């Protein structure tokens, strides 16, 4: 496929999704096609790791639900702090949430609840086993989120049990004018309040670019990412005995093409672009290097719990993925920033080898 031989700087020009265009340019600028899977156990470690490894990566992958002490405060919490580090070092945040449910539920899980993922994660992912309509549901949630940005939002909040007449389902209520609803329940409105909220996302380009000491808070050389949210479809997994079939993977490809303005690409084990104008981005976990000095043959021993590993060279040069996702290979090294640089160099070399 043509995208296998195109430099990321070229693909930046033709990708449909604004965040993909940004990400391809960022990759070119930082000479990095590395994503760190920041699977540490505490929020403190997560933030420290993101700050130290930030210069080597273009994407930071999180699992907010395995972090203890995650602070949910929408103004000062862990998501907001991560967003600040992403601005400072120039990387995108990818919450590996693997959404899978009916569309309505997924919309609520994505935008509300405890973690309010949409507020701080540029990218998230979904398993489409439940049917591809949930992709449309998530796209709709993201579009609504974007439409709210920079606007004063008026919200009407009613608390209490609805009374007759509050139900406007278009049907004549045959309750004879009593204060009962159509199901015969009695109820009363406790209060109705109008709240005005000002809404500024955690990674908004309208936020200050320097702090009170004059320190730069924004990564130089490229403008800040667009205020868009993107989805990766979980098309293939790295684990042994994975049950995702070829038909499932193909359904992901079709769903991606149907929602180009929201789907950036895939989490997959190989390149899936096949139609002439496909330009989706591929991110691949299950990546590890043999220890420094040891010879590479493409494969590295798994973790004994089903995880299987390939080297950056095999995944990028041979299988055509774009970004390798590395967790324990970097996190468990004696010095994670040094090891992250080793992975960045190897993965970038593998990309250059693919081009030539
Ligand atoms: N992850 C995989 N395989 C997959 C998908 C996600 O390993 O197919 I989708 C996640 C799990 C973990 C990270 O968060 O990527 C890999 O971590 P290690 O590099 O430590 O194995």
Tab-separated table of C-alpha atoms and ligand atoms in Angstrom:
chain	number	residue	atom	x	y	z
A	1	UNK	CA	0.000	0.000	0.000
A	2	UNK	CA	1.312	3.509	-0.844
A	3	UNK	CA	1.235	4.692	2.794
A	4	UNK	CA	3.919	2.110	3.628
A	5	UNK	CA	6.414	4.028	1.502
A	6	UNK	CA	5.260	7.557	2.311
A	7	UNK	CA	7.093	9.694	4.866
A	8	UNK	CA	4.973	10.710	7.848
A	9	UNK	CA	5.384	14.346	6.747
A	10	UNK	CA	3.554	13.473	3.511
A	11	UNK	CA	0.843	11.483	5.249
A	12	UNK	CA	0.275	14.529	7.472
A	13	UNK	CA	-1.026	16.324	4.394
A	14	UNK	CA	-3.561	13.717	3.315
A	15	UNK	CA	-4.890	12.274	6.586
A	16	UNK	CA	-8.544	13.141	7.153
A	17	UNK	CA	-8.540	13.508	10.909
A	18	UNK	CA	-7.034	16.793	12.190
A	19	UNK	CA	-5.339	14.992	15.092
A	20	UNK	CA	-3.749	12.477	12.694
A	21	UNK	CA	-2.401	15.330	10.595
A	22	UNK	CA	-0.974	16.864	13.760
A	23	UNK	CA	0.429	13.550	15.012
A	24	UNK	CA	2.208	12.722	11.737
A	25	UNK	CA	3.858	16.168	11.799
A	26	UNK	CA	4.815	15.737	15.434
A	27	UNK	CA	6.391	12.369	14.612
A	28	UNK	CA	8.411	13.991	11.848
A	29	UNK	CA	9.475	16.866	14.127
A	30	UNK	CA	10.502	14.695	17.091
A	31	UNK	CA	11.827	11.854	14.920
A	32	UNK	CA	9.752	9.562	17.082
A	33	UNK	CA	7.215	6.852	16.408
A	34	UNK	CA	7.206	5.679	20.003
A	35	UNK	CA	4.287	5.425	22.415
A	36	UNK	CA	4.951	4.748	26.080
A	37	UNK	CA	2.417	2.527	27.807
A	38	UNK	CA	2.596	4.134	31.242
A	39	UNK	CA	1.330	1.200	33.280
A	40	UNK	CA	2.651	2.258	36.683
A	41	UNK	CA	0.628	1.895	39.858
A	42	UNK	CA	0.302	5.394	41.303
A	43	UNK	CA	-0.641	8.828	39.948
A	44	UNK	CA	2.593	10.250	41.344
A	45	UNK	CA	4.696	7.719	39.388
A	46	UNK	CA	2.617	8.277	36.254
A	47	UNK	CA	3.210	12.038	36.248
A	48	UNK	CA	6.916	11.661	37.045
A	49	UNK	CA	7.342	9.095	34.246
A	50	UNK	CA	5.450	11.233	31.709
A	51	UNK	CA	7.673	14.198	32.551
A	52	UNK	CA	10.920	12.214	32.251
A	53	UNK	CA	10.080	10.205	29.124
A	54	UNK	CA	8.028	12.939	27.412
A	55	UNK	CA	10.866	14.179	25.149
A	56	UNK	CA	11.238	10.741	23.465
A	57	UNK	CA	7.589	9.953	22.742
A	58	UNK	CA	4.694	11.185	20.611
A	59	UNK	CA	1.930	9.321	22.448
A	60	UNK	CA	1.478	8.441	26.124
A	61	UNK	CA	-0.881	5.543	26.688
A	62	UNK	CA	-2.749	5.358	29.983
A	63	UNK	CA	-5.047	2.980	31.827
A	64	UNK	CA	-6.526	5.407	34.326
A	65	UNK	CA	-8.255	2.522	36.131
A	66	UNK	CA	-5.043	0.798	37.176
A	67	UNK	CA	-3.615	3.958	38.777
A	68	UNK	CA	-4.156	4.327	42.495
A	69	UNK	CA	-4.632	7.868	43.751
A	70	UNK	CA	-6.020	9.123	40.436
A	71	UNK	CA	-7.388	12.583	41.246
A	72	UNK	CA	-10.717	13.144	39.468
A	73	UNK	CA	-10.900	16.900	40.057
A	74	UNK	CA	-11.798	18.397	36.650
A	75	UNK	CA	-9.717	21.548	37.294
A	76	UNK	CA	-6.653	20.265	39.114
A	77	UNK	CA	-6.737	16.456	38.888
A	78	UNK	CA	-4.450	13.868	37.309
A	79	UNK	CA	-5.998	14.230	33.846
A	80	UNK	CA	-5.377	17.992	33.901
A	81	UNK	CA	-1.775	17.502	35.072
A	82	UNK	CA	-1.169	14.958	32.321
A	83	UNK	CA	-2.606	17.397	29.776
A	84	UNK	CA	-0.129	20.040	30.999
A	85	UNK	CA	2.774	17.599	30.529
A	86	UNK	CA	1.487	16.742	27.056
A	87	UNK	CA	1.559	20.454	26.135
A	88	UNK	CA	5.031	20.887	27.609
A	89	UNK	CA	6.690	17.910	25.887
A	90	UNK	CA	4.554	17.594	22.774
A	91	UNK	CA	2.757	14.269	22.986
A	92	UNK	CA	-0.842	13.090	22.738
A	93	UNK	CA	-2.612	11.210	25.506
A	94	UNK	CA	-4.225	7.914	24.561
A	95	UNK	CA	-6.509	6.334	27.186
A	96	UNK	CA	-6.530	2.617	26.370
A	97	UNK	CA	-10.088	2.248	27.663
A	98	UNK	CA	-11.258	-0.325	25.073
A	99	UNK	CA	-14.866	0.838	25.159
A	100	UNK	CA	-17.387	-1.886	24.380
A	101	UNK	CA	-21.105	-1.505	25.093
A	102	UNK	CA	-24.260	-0.140	23.534
A	103	UNK	CA	-23.858	3.332	22.039
A	104	UNK	CA	-25.694	5.245	24.746
A	105	UNK	CA	-23.717	3.682	27.592
A	106	UNK	CA	-20.430	4.278	25.830
A	107	UNK	CA	-21.317	7.946	25.300
A	108	UNK	CA	-21.827	8.326	29.038
A	109	UNK	CA	-18.680	6.391	29.959
A	110	UNK	CA	-16.638	8.480	27.525
A	111	UNK	CA	-17.839	11.923	28.572
A	112	UNK	CA	-19.040	11.680	32.153
A	113	UNK	CA	-18.734	9.523	35.251
A	114	UNK	CA	-15.602	9.480	37.359
A	115	UNK	CA	-12.751	10.028	34.916
A	116	UNK	CA	-14.419	12.205	32.228
A	117	UNK	CA	-12.004	10.699	29.725
A	118	UNK	CA	-12.942	13.020	26.877
A	119	UNK	CA	-11.715	16.028	28.859
A	120	UNK	CA	-8.056	14.996	28.978
A	121	UNK	CA	-7.456	12.107	26.524
A	122	UNK	CA	-6.927	13.200	22.920
A	123	UNK	CA	-7.335	9.608	21.811
A	124	UNK	CA	-9.176	6.575	23.122
A	125	UNK	CA	-10.036	3.193	21.639
A	126	UNK	CA	-12.986	0.891	21.163
A	127	UNK	CA	-13.711	-2.751	20.564
A	128	UNK	CA	-16.564	-2.953	18.054
A	129	UNK	CA	-17.805	-6.434	19.022
A	130	UNK	CA	-21.067	-4.802	20.103
A	131	UNK	CA	-21.619	-3.448	16.592
A	132	UNK	CA	-20.258	-0.480	14.726
A	133	UNK	CA	-23.085	1.886	15.704
A	134	UNK	CA	-21.204	2.553	18.906
A	135	UNK	CA	-18.512	4.251	16.818
A	136	UNK	CA	-21.158	6.679	15.595
A	137	UNK	CA	-22.328	7.136	19.190
A	138	UNK	CA	-18.801	8.030	20.301
A	139	UNK	CA	-18.305	10.329	17.297
A	140	UNK	CA	-21.509	12.117	18.224
A	141	UNK	CA	-20.362	12.492	21.847
A	142	UNK	CA	-17.042	13.935	20.668
A	143	UNK	CA	-18.776	16.359	18.286
A	144	UNK	CA	-21.064	17.549	21.094
A	145	UNK	CA	-18.072	17.977	23.359
A	146	UNK	CA	-16.291	20.054	20.741
A	147	UNK	CA	-19.362	22.187	20.142
A	148	UNK	CA	-19.426	23.135	23.821
A	149	UNK	CA	-15.848	24.403	23.871
A	150	UNK	CA	-15.417	28.100	24.508
A	151	UNK	CA	-19.101	28.662	25.005
A	152	UNK	CA	-20.955	29.545	28.118
A	153	UNK	CA	-23.252	26.643	28.783
A	154	UNK	CA	-26.609	27.042	30.449
A	155	UNK	CA	-27.832	23.901	32.130
A	156	UNK	CA	-31.238	23.350	33.641
A	157	UNK	CA	-31.155	20.986	36.535
A	158	UNK	CA	-34.352	19.611	37.952
A	159	UNK	CA	-34.263	17.589	41.081
A	160	UNK	CA	-37.085	15.451	42.299
A	161	UNK	CA	-39.779	13.200	40.904
A	162	UNK	CA	-41.684	14.469	37.884
A	163	UNK	CA	-45.382	15.294	38.273
A	164	UNK	CA	-48.195	15.046	35.770
A	165	UNK	CA	-47.720	17.430	32.914
A	166	UNK	CA	-43.925	17.161	33.187
A	167	UNK	CA	-44.086	14.246	30.801
A	168	UNK	CA	-44.240	15.525	27.295
A	169	UNK	CA	-44.326	12.329	25.351
A	170	UNK	CA	-46.936	13.708	22.965
A	171	UNK	CA	-49.638	11.493	24.366
A	172	UNK	CA	-52.790	12.763	25.966
A	173	UNK	CA	-52.569	12.041	29.685
A	174	UNK	CA	-55.797	10.535	30.932
A	175	UNK	CA	-55.165	11.285	34.567
A	176	UNK	CA	-58.059	13.696	34.925
A	177	UNK	CA	-55.851	16.621	35.886
A	178	UNK	CA	-54.570	15.056	39.096
A	179	UNK	CA	-50.961	15.501	40.277
A	180	UNK	CA	-50.161	11.949	39.315
A	181	UNK	CA	-48.096	10.986	36.316
A	182	UNK	CA	-49.370	8.657	33.618
A	183	UNK	CA	-48.124	5.655	35.623
A	184	UNK	CA	-50.200	6.774	38.573
A	185	UNK	CA	-47.191	7.880	40.679
A	186	UNK	CA	-47.375	10.978	42.813
A	187	UNK	CA	-44.428	13.330	42.683
A	188	UNK	CA	-43.189	16.841	43.193
A	189	UNK	CA	-40.413	19.011	41.872
A	190	UNK	CA	-37.935	19.835	44.602
A	191	UNK	CA	-36.124	22.587	42.718
A	192	UNK	CA	-35.150	23.834	39.294
A	193	UNK	CA	-31.856	25.686	39.060
A	194	UNK	CA	-30.140	27.309	36.114
A	195	UNK	CA	-26.366	26.984	36.243
A	196	UNK	CA	-23.981	28.836	33.970
A	197	UNK	CA	-20.738	27.001	33.292
A	198	UNK	CA	-17.688	28.240	31.475
A	199	UNK	CA	-15.954	25.375	29.723
A	200	UNK	CA	-12.242	25.270	28.882
A	201	UNK	CA	-10.638	21.894	28.083
A	202	UNK	CA	-7.490	20.809	29.925
A	203	UNK	CA	-5.382	21.092	26.747
A	204	UNK	CA	-6.920	24.239	25.300
A	205	UNK	CA	-4.564	26.396	23.236
A	206	UNK	CA	-6.196	29.359	24.962
A	207	UNK	CA	-4.446	28.457	28.224
A	208	UNK	CA	-1.360	30.476	29.251
A	209	UNK	CA	1.790	29.677	27.242
A	210	UNK	CA	4.192	30.721	30.002
A	211	UNK	CA	3.959	30.612	33.781
A	212	UNK	CA	4.575	33.457	36.240
A	213	UNK	CA	8.347	32.785	36.090
A	214	UNK	CA	8.355	33.089	32.308
A	215	UNK	CA	8.919	29.321	31.791
A	216	UNK	CA	7.573	27.961	28.485
A	217	UNK	CA	4.571	25.705	29.061
A	218	UNK	CA	4.203	24.701	25.405
A	219	UNK	CA	6.364	22.466	23.227
A	220	UNK	CA	8.116	24.629	20.592
A	221	UNK	CA	8.324	24.029	16.854
A	222	UNK	CA	4.716	23.050	16.179
A	223	UNK	CA	1.399	24.618	17.011
A	224	UNK	CA	-0.726	23.046	19.711
A	225	UNK	CA	-2.936	20.112	18.716
A	226	UNK	CA	-6.398	20.897	17.382
A	227	UNK	CA	-9.271	20.683	19.852
A	228	UNK	CA	-10.463	17.399	18.434
A	229	UNK	CA	-10.837	13.944	19.861
A	230	UNK	CA	-9.941	10.765	17.995
A	231	UNK	CA	-10.673	7.064	18.169
A	232	UNK	CA	-8.561	4.013	17.418
A	233	UNK	CA	-10.393	0.809	16.608
A	234	UNK	CA	-9.146	-2.281	18.368
A	235	UNK	CA	-8.681	-4.371	15.240
A	236	UNK	CA	-6.148	-6.980	16.399
A	237	UNK	CA	-4.494	-7.808	19.706
A	238	UNK	CA	-1.010	-8.926	20.634
A	239	UNK	CA	-2.042	-11.635	23.056
A	240	UNK	CA	-1.798	-15.382	22.487
A	241	UNK	CA	-5.063	-17.041	21.461
A	242	UNK	CA	-6.739	-13.704	20.692
A	243	UNK	CA	-10.292	-14.422	19.498
A	244	UNK	CA	-10.596	-11.509	17.072
A	245	UNK	CA	-11.266	-13.040	13.666
A	246	UNK	CA	-10.373	-11.777	10.192
A	247	UNK	CA	-14.044	-10.837	9.742
A	248	UNK	CA	-13.936	-8.760	12.909
A	249	UNK	CA	-10.780	-6.986	11.736
A	250	UNK	CA	-12.406	-6.326	8.363
A	251	UNK	CA	-15.464	-4.877	10.104
A	252	UNK	CA	-13.098	-2.474	11.895
A	253	UNK	CA	-11.671	-1.384	8.541
A	254	UNK	CA	-15.177	-0.709	7.233
A	255	UNK	CA	-16.181	1.191	10.366
A	256	UNK	CA	-13.006	3.293	10.129
A	257	UNK	CA	-13.788	4.266	6.545
A	258	UNK	CA	-17.351	5.187	7.497
A	259	UNK	CA	-16.169	7.478	10.287
A	260	UNK	CA	-12.995	9.009	8.897
A	261	UNK	CA	-13.651	12.284	10.671
A	262	UNK	CA	-13.476	10.580	14.065
A	263	UNK	CA	-11.510	7.349	13.606
A	264	UNK	CA	-7.771	8.042	13.334
A	265	UNK	CA	-6.790	4.444	12.786
A	266	UNK	CA	-6.226	1.177	14.546
A	267	UNK	CA	-4.551	-0.659	17.344
A	268	UNK	CA	-3.400	-3.628	15.301
A	269	UNK	CA	-0.516	-5.985	14.709
A	270	UNK	CA	0.024	-5.076	11.058
A	271	UNK	CA	-0.836	-2.363	8.543
A	272	UNK	CA	-4.507	-2.442	7.489
A	273	UNK	CA	-4.613	0.314	4.854
A	274	UNK	CA	-5.755	-1.313	1.609
A	275	UNK	CA	-8.120	0.963	-0.332
A	276	UNK	CA	-6.240	3.483	-2.517
A	277	UNK	CA	-7.053	6.490	-0.324
A	278	UNK	CA	-6.750	4.812	3.108
A	279	UNK	CA	-4.380	6.757	5.342
A	280	UNK	CA	-5.148	5.448	8.818
A	281	UNK	CA	-2.510	5.362	11.536
A	282	UNK	CA	-1.527	2.055	13.160
A	283	UNK	CA	-0.338	1.682	16.722
A	284	UNK	CA	1.014	-1.635	17.906
A	285	UNK	CA	1.523	-3.016	21.430
A	286	UNK	CA	3.445	-6.171	22.222
A	287	UNK	CA	6.792	-4.564	21.458
A	288	UNK	CA	10.090	-5.251	23.150
A	289	UNK	CA	13.798	-5.164	22.377
A	290	UNK	CA	16.297	-7.755	23.528
A	291	UNK	CA	18.659	-6.333	26.195
A	292	UNK	CA	21.381	-3.979	24.854
A	293	UNK	CA	24.138	-5.915	23.081
A	294	UNK	CA	21.996	-8.975	22.351
A	295	UNK	CA	21.229	-9.940	18.787
A	296	UNK	CA	17.757	-9.229	17.328
A	297	UNK	CA	15.733	-11.791	15.417
A	298	UNK	CA	12.370	-10.009	15.451
A	299	UNK	CA	10.860	-11.941	18.328
A	300	UNK	CA	11.287	-11.570	22.097
A	301	UNK	CA	10.086	-13.978	24.800
A	302	UNK	CA	6.515	-13.284	26.081
A	303	UNK	CA	5.561	-12.485	29.677
A	304	UNK	CA	4.074	-15.856	30.617
A	305	UNK	CA	0.582	-14.320	30.876
A	306	UNK	CA	-0.275	-14.341	27.186
A	307	UNK	CA	1.561	-11.238	26.050
A	308	UNK	CA	3.675	-11.800	22.921
A	309	UNK	CA	6.479	-9.495	21.801
A	310	UNK	CA	7.991	-8.421	18.514
A	311	UNK	CA	10.834	-5.972	17.950
A	312	UNK	CA	10.287	-2.464	16.521
A	313	UNK	CA	12.145	-3.537	13.356
A	314	UNK	CA	9.751	-6.410	12.701
A	315	UNK	CA	6.611	-4.411	13.494
A	316	UNK	CA	7.525	-1.258	11.579
A	317	UNK	CA	9.726	-2.372	8.666
A	318	UNK	CA	8.158	-5.759	8.012
A	319	UNK	CA	4.548	-5.511	9.221
A	320	UNK	CA	4.108	-1.835	8.373
A	321	UNK	CA	2.819	-0.409	11.643
A	322	UNK	CA	3.410	3.291	12.373
A	323	UNK	CA	3.791	3.656	16.136
A	324	UNK	CA	5.082	1.024	18.528
A	325	UNK	CA	3.637	0.908	22.036
A	326	UNK	CA	6.123	-0.100	24.720
A	327	UNK	CA	5.345	-0.638	28.390
A	328	UNK	CA	7.506	-2.829	30.576
A	329	UNK	CA	10.400	-2.734	28.114
A	330	UNK	CA	10.889	0.898	29.160
A	331	UNK	CA	9.266	1.140	32.584
A	332	UNK	CA	11.230	-1.720	34.111
A	333	UNK	CA	14.591	-0.536	32.779
A	334	UNK	CA	17.157	0.810	35.246
A	335	UNK	CA	16.792	4.257	33.664
A	336	UNK	CA	13.515	4.648	31.729
A	337	UNK	CA	14.470	7.876	29.851
A	338	UNK	CA	17.674	6.280	28.491
A	339	UNK	CA	15.816	3.138	27.510
A	340	UNK	CA	13.040	5.178	25.892
A	341	UNK	CA	15.689	6.893	23.757
A	342	UNK	CA	17.051	3.470	22.721
A	343	UNK	CA	13.541	2.419	21.638
A	344	UNK	CA	12.943	5.752	19.875
A	345	UNK	CA	16.166	5.414	17.842
A	346	UNK	CA	15.460	1.777	16.910
A	347	UNK	CA	11.838	2.434	15.948
A	348	UNK	CA	12.770	5.492	13.890
A	349	UNK	CA	15.521	3.546	12.132
A	350	UNK	CA	12.973	0.834	11.320
A	351	UNK	CA	10.693	3.485	9.758
A	352	UNK	CA	13.542	4.926	7.667
A	353	UNK	CA	14.394	1.378	6.543
A	354	UNK	CA	10.790	0.907	5.400
A	355	UNK	CA	10.954	4.053	3.294
A	356	UNK	CA	14.140	3.069	1.480
B	1	LIG	N1	-2.146	-3.849	25.038
B	1	LIG	C1	-1.461	-4.977	24.644
B	1	LIG	N2	-1.905	-5.689	23.559
B	1	LIG	C2	-2.973	-5.303	22.827
B	1	LIG	C3	-3.654	-4.127	23.250
B	1	LIG	C4	-3.236	-3.429	24.344
B	1	LIG	O1	-0.479	-5.353	25.241
B	1	LIG	O2	-3.282	-5.933	21.820
B	1	LIG	I1	-5.225	-3.465	22.210
B	1	LIG	C5	-1.721	-3.018	26.166
B	1	LIG	C6	-1.586	-3.709	27.485
B	1	LIG	C7	-0.509	-2.896	28.143
B	1	LIG	C8	0.396	-2.485	27.007
B	1	LIG	O3	-1.093	-1.704	28.670
B	1	LIG	O4	-0.440	-2.457	25.858
B	1	LIG	C9	1.575	-3.403	26.748
B	1	LIG	O5	2.420	-3.404	27.851
B	1	LIG	P1	3.827	-4.194	27.855
B	1	LIG	O6	4.690	-3.505	26.787
B	1	LIG	O7	4.353	-3.966	29.244
B	1	LIG	O8	3.567	-5.630	27.550
